[in-house]
Coordinates of N, CA and C in Angstrom, one line a residue:
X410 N 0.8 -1.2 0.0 CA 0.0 0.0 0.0 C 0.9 1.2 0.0
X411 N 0.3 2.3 -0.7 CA 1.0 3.7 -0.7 C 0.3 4.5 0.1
X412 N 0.4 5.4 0.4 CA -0.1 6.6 1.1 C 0.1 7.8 0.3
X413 N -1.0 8.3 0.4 CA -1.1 9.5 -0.8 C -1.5 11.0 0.2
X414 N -0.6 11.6 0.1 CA -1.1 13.3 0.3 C -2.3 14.1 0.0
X415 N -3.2 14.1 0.5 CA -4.0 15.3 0.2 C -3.9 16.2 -0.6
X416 N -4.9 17.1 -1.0 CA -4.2 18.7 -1.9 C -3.7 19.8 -0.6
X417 N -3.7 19.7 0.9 CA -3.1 20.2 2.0 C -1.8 19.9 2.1
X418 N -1.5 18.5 1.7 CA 0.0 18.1 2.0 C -0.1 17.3 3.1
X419 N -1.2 16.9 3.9 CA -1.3 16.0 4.7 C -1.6 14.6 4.4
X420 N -1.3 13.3 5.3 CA -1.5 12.2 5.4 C -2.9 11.7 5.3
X421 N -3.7 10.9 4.7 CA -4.8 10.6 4.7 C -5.2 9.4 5.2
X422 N -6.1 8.6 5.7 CA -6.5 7.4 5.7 C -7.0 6.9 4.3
X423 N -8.1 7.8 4.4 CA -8.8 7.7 2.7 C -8.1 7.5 1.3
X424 N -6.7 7.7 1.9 CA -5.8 8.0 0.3 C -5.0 6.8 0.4
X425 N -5.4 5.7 0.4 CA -4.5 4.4 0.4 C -5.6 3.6 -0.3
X426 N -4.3 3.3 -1.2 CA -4.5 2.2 -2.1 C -3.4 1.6 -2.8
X427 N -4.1 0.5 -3.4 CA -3.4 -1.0 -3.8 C -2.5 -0.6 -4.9
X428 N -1.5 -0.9 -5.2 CA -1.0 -0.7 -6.7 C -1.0 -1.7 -7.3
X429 N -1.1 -1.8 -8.6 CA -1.6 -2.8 -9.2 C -0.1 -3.9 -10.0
X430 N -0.5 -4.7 -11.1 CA 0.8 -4.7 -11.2 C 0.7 -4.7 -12.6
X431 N 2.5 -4.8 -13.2 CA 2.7 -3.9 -14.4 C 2.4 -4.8 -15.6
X432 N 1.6 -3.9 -17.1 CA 1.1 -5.1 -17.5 C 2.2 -5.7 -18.9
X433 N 2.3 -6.1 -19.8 CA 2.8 -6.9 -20.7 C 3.2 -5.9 -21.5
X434 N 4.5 -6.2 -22.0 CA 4.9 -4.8 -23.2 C 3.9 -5.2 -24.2
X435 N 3.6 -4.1 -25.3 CA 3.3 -4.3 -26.4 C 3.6 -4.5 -27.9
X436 N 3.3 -4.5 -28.9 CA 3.9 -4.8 -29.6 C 4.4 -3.4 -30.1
X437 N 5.4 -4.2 -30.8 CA 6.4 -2.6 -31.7 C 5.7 -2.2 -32.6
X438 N 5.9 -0.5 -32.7 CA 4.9 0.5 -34.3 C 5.9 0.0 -35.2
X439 N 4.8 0.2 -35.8 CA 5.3 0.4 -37.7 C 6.4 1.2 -37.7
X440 N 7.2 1.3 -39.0 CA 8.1 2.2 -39.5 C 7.6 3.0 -39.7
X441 N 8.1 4.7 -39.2 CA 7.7 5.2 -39.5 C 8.3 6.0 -41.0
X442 N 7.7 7.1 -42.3 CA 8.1 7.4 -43.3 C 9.5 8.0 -43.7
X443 N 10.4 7.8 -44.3 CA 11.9 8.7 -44.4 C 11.4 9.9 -44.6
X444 N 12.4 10.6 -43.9 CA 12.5 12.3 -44.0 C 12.9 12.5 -45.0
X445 N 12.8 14.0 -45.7 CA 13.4 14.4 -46.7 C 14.0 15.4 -46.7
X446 N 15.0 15.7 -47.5 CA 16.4 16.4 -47.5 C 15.9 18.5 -47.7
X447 N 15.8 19.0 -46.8 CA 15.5 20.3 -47.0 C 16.3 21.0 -48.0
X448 N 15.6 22.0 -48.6 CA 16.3 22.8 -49.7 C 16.3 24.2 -49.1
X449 N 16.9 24.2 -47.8 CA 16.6 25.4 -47.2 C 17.5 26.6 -48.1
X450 N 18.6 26.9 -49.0 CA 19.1 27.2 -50.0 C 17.8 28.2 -50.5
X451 N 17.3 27.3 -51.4 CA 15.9 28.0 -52.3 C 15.2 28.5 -51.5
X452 N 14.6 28.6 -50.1 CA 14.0 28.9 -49.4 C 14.5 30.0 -48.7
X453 N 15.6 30.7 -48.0 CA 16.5 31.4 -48.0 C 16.1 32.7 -48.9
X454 N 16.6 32.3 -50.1 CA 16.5 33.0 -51.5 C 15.1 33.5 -51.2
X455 N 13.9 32.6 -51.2 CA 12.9 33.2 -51.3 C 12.2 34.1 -50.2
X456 N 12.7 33.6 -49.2 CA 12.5 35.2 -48.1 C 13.0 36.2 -48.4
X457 N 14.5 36.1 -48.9 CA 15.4 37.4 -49.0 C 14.5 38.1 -50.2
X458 N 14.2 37.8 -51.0 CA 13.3 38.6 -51.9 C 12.2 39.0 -51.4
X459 N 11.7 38.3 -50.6 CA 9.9 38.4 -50.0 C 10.3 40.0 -49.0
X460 N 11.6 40.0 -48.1 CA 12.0 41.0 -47.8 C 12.4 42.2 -48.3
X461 N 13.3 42.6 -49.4 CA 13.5 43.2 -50.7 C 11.6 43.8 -50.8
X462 N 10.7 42.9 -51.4 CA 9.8 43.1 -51.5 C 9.3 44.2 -50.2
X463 N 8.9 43.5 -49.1 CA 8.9 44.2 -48.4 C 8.7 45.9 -48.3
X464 N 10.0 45.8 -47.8 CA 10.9 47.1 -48.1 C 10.2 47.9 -49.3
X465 N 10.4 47.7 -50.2 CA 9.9 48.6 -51.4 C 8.0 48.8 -51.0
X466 N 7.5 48.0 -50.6 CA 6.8 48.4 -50.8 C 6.0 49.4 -49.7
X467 N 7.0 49.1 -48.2 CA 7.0 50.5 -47.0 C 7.3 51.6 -47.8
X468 N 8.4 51.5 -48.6 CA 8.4 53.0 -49.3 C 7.8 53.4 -50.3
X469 N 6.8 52.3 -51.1 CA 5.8 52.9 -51.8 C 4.4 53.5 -51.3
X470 N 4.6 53.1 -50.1 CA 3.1 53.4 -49.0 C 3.6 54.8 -48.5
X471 N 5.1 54.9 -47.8 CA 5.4 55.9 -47.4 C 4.5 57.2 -48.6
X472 N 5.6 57.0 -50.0 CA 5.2 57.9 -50.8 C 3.7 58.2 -51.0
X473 N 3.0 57.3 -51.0 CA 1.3 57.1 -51.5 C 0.9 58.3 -50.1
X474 N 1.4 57.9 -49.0 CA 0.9 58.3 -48.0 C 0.8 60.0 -48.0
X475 N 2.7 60.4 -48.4 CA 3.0 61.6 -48.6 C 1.9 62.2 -49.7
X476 N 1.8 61.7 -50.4 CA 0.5 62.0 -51.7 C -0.7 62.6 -51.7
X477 N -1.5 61.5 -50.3 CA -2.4 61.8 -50.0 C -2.9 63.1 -49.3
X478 N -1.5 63.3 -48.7 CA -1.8 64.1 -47.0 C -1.7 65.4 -47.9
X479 N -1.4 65.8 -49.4 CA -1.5 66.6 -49.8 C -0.7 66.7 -51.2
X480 N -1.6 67.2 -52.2 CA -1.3 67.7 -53.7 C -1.8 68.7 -54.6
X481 N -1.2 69.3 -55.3 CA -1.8 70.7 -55.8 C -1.1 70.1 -57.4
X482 N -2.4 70.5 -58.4 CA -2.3 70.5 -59.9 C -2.3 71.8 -60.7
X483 N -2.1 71.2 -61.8 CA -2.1 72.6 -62.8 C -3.0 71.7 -63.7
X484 N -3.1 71.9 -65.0 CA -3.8 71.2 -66.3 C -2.6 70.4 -66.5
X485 N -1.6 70.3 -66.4 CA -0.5 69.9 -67.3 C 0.4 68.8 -66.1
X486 N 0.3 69.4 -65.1 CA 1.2 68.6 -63.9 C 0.9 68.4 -62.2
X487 N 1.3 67.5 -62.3 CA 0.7 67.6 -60.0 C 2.1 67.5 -59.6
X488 N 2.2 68.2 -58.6 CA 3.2 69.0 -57.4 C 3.1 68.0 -56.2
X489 N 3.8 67.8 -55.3 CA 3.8 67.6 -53.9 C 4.6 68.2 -53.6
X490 N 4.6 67.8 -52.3 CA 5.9 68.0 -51.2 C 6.6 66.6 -50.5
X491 N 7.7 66.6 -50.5 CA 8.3 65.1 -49.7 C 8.4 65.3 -48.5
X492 N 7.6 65.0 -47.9 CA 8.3 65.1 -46.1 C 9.1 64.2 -45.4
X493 N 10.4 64.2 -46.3 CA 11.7 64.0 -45.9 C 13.0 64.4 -46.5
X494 N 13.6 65.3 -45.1 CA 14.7 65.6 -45.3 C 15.7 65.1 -46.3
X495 N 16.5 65.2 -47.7 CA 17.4 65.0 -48.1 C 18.0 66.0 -48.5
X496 N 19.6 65.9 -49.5 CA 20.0 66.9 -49.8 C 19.6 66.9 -50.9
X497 N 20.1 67.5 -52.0 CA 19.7 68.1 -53.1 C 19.8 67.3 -54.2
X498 N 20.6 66.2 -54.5 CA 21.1 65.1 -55.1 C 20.0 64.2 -55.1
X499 N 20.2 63.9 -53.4 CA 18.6 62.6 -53.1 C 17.3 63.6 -53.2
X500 N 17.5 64.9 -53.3 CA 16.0 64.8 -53.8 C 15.6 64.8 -55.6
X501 N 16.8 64.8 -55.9 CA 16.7 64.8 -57.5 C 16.5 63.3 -57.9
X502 N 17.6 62.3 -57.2 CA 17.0 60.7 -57.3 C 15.4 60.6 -56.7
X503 N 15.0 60.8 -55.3 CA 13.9 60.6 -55.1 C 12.7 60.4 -56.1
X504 N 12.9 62.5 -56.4 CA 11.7 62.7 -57.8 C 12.0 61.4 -58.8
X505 N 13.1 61.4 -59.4 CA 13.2 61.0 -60.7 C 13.1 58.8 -60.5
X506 N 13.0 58.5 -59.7 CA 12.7 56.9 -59.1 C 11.1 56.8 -59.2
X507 N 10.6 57.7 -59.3 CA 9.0 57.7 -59.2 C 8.0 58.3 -60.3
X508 N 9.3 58.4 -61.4 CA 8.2 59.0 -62.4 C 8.8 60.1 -63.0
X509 N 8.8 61.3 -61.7 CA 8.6 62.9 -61.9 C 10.0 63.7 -61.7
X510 N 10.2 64.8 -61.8 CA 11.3 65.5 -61.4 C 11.1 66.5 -60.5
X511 N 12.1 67.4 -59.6 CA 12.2 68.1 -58.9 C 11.5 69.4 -59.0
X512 N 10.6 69.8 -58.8 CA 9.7 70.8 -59.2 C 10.5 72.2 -59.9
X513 N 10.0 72.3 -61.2 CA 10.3 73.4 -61.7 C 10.1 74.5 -62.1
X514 N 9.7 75.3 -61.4 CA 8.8 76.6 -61.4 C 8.8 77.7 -62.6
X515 N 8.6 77.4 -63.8 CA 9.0 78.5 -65.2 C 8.3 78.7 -65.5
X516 N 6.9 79.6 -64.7 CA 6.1 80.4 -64.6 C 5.6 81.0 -63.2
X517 N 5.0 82.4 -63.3 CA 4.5 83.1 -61.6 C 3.2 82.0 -61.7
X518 N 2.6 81.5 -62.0 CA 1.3 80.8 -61.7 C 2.0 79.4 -61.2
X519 N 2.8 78.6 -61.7 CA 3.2 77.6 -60.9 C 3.9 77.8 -59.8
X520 N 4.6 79.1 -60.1 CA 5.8 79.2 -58.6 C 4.8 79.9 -57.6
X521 N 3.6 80.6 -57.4 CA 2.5 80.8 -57.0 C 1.8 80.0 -56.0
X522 N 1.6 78.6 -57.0 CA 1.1 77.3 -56.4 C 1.9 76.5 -55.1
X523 N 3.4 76.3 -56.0 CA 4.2 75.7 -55.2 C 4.2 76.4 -53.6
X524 N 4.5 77.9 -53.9 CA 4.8 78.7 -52.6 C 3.3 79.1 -51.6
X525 N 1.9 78.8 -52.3 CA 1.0 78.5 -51.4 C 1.2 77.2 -50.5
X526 N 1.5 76.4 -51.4 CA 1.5 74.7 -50.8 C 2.4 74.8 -49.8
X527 N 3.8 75.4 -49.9 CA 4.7 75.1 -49.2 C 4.4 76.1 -47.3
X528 N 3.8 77.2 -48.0 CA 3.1 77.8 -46.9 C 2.3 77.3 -46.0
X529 N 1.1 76.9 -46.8 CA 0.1 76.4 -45.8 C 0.1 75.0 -45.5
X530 N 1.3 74.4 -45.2 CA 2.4 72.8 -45.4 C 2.7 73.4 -43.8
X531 N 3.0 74.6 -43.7 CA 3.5 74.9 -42.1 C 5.1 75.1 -42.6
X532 N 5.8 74.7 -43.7 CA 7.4 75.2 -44.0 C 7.9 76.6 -44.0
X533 N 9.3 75.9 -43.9 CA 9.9 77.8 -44.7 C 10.6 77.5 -45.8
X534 N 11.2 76.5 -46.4 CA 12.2 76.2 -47.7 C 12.1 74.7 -47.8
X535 N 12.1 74.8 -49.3 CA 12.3 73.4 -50.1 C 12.7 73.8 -50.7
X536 N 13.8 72.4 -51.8 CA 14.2 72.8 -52.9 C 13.5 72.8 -53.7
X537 N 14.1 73.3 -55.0 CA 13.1 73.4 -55.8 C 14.3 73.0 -57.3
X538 N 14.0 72.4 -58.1 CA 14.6 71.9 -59.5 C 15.3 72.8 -60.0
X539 N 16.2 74.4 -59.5 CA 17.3 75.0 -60.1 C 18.4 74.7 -59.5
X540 N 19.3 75.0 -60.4 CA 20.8 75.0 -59.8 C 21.7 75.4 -60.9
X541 N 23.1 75.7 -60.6 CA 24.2 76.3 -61.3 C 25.3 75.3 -61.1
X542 N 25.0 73.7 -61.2 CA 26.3 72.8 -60.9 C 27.3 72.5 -62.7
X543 N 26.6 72.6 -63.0 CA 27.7 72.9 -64.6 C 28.2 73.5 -64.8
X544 N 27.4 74.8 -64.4 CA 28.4 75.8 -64.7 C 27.9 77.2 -63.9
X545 N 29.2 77.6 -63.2 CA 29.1 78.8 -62.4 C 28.4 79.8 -62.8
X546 N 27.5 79.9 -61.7 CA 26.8 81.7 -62.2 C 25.7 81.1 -63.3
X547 N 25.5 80.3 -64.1 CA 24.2 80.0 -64.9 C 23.7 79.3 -64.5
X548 N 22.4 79.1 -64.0 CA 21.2 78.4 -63.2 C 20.3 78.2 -64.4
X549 N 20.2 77.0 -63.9 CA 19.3 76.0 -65.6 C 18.3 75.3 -64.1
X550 N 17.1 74.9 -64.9 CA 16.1 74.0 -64.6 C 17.0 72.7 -64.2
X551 N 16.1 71.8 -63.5 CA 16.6 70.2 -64.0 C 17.0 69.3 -64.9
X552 N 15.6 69.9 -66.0 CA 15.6 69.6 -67.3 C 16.7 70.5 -68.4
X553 N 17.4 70.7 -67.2 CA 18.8 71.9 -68.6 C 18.1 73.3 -69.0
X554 N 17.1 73.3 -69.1 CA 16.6 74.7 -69.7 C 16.9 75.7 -68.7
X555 N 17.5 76.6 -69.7 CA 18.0 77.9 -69.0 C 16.6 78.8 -68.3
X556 N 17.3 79.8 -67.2 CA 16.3 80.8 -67.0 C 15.9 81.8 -67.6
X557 N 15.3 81.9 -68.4 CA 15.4 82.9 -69.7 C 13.8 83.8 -69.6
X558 N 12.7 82.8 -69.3 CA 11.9 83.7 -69.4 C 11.0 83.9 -67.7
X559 N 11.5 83.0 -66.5 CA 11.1 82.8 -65.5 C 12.0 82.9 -64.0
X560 N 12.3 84.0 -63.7 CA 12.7 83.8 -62.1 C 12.1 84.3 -60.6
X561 N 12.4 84.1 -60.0 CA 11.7 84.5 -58.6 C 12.5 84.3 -57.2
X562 N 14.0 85.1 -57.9 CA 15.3 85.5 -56.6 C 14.6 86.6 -55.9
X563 N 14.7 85.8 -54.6 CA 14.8 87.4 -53.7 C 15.5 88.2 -53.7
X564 N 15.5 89.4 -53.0 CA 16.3 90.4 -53.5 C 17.6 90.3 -52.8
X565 N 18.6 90.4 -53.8 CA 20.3 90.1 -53.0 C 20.6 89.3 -54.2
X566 N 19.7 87.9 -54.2 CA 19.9 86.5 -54.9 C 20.5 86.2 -56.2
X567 N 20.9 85.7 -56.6 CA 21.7 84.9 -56.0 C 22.8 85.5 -55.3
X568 N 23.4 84.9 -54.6 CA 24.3 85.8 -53.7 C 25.9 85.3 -53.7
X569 N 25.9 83.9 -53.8 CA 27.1 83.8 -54.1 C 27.6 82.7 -55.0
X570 N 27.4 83.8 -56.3 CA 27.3 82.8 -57.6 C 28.8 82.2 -57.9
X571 N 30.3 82.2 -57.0 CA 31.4 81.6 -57.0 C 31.8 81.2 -56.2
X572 N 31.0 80.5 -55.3 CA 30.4 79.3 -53.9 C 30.4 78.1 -54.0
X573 N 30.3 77.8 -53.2 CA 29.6 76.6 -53.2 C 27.9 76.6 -52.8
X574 N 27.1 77.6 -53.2 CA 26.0 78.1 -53.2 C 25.8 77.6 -54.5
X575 N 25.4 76.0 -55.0 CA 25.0 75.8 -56.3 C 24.0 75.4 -56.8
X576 N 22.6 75.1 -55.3 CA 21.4 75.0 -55.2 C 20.8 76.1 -55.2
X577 N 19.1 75.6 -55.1 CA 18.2 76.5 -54.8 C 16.7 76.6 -54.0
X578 N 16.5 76.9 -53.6 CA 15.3 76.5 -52.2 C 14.5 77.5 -52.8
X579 N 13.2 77.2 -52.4 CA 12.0 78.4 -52.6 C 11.5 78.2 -51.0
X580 N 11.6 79.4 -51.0 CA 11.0 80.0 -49.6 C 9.0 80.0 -49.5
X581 N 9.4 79.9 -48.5 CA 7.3 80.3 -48.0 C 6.6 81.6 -48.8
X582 N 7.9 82.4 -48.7 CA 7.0 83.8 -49.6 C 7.1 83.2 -51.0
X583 N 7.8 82.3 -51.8 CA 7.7 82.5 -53.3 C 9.3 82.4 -54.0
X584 N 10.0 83.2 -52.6 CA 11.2 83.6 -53.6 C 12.1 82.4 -53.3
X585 N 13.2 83.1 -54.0 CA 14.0 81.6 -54.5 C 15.4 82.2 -53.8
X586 N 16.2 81.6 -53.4 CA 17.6 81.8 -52.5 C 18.5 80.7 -53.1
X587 N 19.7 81.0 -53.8 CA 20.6 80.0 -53.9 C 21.0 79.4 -52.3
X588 N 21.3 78.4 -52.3 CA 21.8 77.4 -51.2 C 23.4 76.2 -51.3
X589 N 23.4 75.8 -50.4 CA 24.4 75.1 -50.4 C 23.5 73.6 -50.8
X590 N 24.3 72.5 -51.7 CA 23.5 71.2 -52.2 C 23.3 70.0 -50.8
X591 N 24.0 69.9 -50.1 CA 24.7 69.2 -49.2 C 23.8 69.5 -47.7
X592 N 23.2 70.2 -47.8 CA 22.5 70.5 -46.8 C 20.9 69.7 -47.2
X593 N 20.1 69.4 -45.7 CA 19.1 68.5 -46.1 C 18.2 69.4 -45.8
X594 N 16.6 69.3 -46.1 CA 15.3 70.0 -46.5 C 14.3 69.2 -47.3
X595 N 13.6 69.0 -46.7 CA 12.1 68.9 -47.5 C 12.1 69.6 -49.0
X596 N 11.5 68.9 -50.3 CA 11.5 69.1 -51.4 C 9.7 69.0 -52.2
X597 N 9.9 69.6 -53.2 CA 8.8 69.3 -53.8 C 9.2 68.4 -55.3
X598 N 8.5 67.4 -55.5 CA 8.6 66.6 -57.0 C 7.2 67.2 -58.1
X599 N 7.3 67.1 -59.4 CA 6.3 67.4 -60.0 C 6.2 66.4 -61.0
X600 N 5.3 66.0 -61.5 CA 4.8 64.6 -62.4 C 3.6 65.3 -63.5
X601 N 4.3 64.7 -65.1 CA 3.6 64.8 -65.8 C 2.1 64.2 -65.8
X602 N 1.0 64.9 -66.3 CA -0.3 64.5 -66.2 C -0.1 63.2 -67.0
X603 N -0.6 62.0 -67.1 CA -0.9 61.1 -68.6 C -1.8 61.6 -69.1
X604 N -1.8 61.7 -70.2 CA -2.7 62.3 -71.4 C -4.2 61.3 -71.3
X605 N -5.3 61.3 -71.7 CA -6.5 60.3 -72.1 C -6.5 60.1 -73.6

């Protein structure tokens, strides 16, 4: 006979009993099926892409996102703003990875728009698609086209056309300030309409 403990931890009378005795082995299982050789290799591969994936597509949501929270059109083109910091370089890859280029203001009705948007955004400077990195002292569009029929320097501006002042920022009021490239700022991109 055993004696068995209570759920107190004490001795019982009531808790005795017989043990029985042990019964007959049984018979042996089946075989069971052979394993098979993982190709964890290919599998590997296919996360690493699934992640890649990923990734791209946080930063296609990011952008969507940025899109949403705000955009301004003309007939011909839509504008945003990026709400992230780069320099002048990454905001020219940014725009140009997505379609569009760095906003280029070669009229007062677009530079108008931009400089409302950029205002009522809560900013004070983004770049904007000019610069003088070719060549000193002449400030071209993105697209290479010279300033010929469109500017909007504040007064002073450009200021130091034999600098390293070879960007250009548009301010909250409209006007335009050469800058240093290398420095980071919120940007605007602009994207052709698709035609119907």
């Amino acid at each position: 006979m055993v004696a068995n403990k209570n759920y107190k931890g004490e001795l019982s009378v009531d808790n005795f009993r017989d043990k029985g005795e042990k019964g007959l082995p049984g018979a042996p299982g089946g075989k069971g099926k052979a394993g098979t050789v993982c190709d964890c290799g290919r599998y590997r591969k296919v996360v690493g892409q699934l992640d890649i994936s990923v990734a791209r597509l946080k930063s296609s949501m990011k952008f969507v996102k940025n899109v949403i929270a705000g955009i301004r059109e003309t007939d011909e083109k839509f504008y945003y703003i990026v709400q992230e910091e780069k320099n002048y370089r990454e905001s020219l890859t940014h725009c140009r990875i997505r379609g569009g280029m760095l906003a280029m203001p070669k009229d007062e009705v677009v530079n108008t728009l931009i400089a409302d948007y950029v205002a009522k955004s809560g900013f004070f400077r983004v770049f904007i698609g000019v610069n003088d990195l070719e060549r000193e002292g002449q400030y071209v569009f993105t697209d290479n086209t010279p300033l010929q029929n469109y500017s909007n320097w504040k007064e002073g501006e450009p200021s130091d056309p034999y600098s390293h002042e070879d960007c250009v920022e548009m301010l909250s009021s409209g006007r335009w300030n050469d800058t240093e490239c290398h420095l980071t700022m919120y940007f605007v991109c602009e994207f052709v309409k698709k035609k119907k």
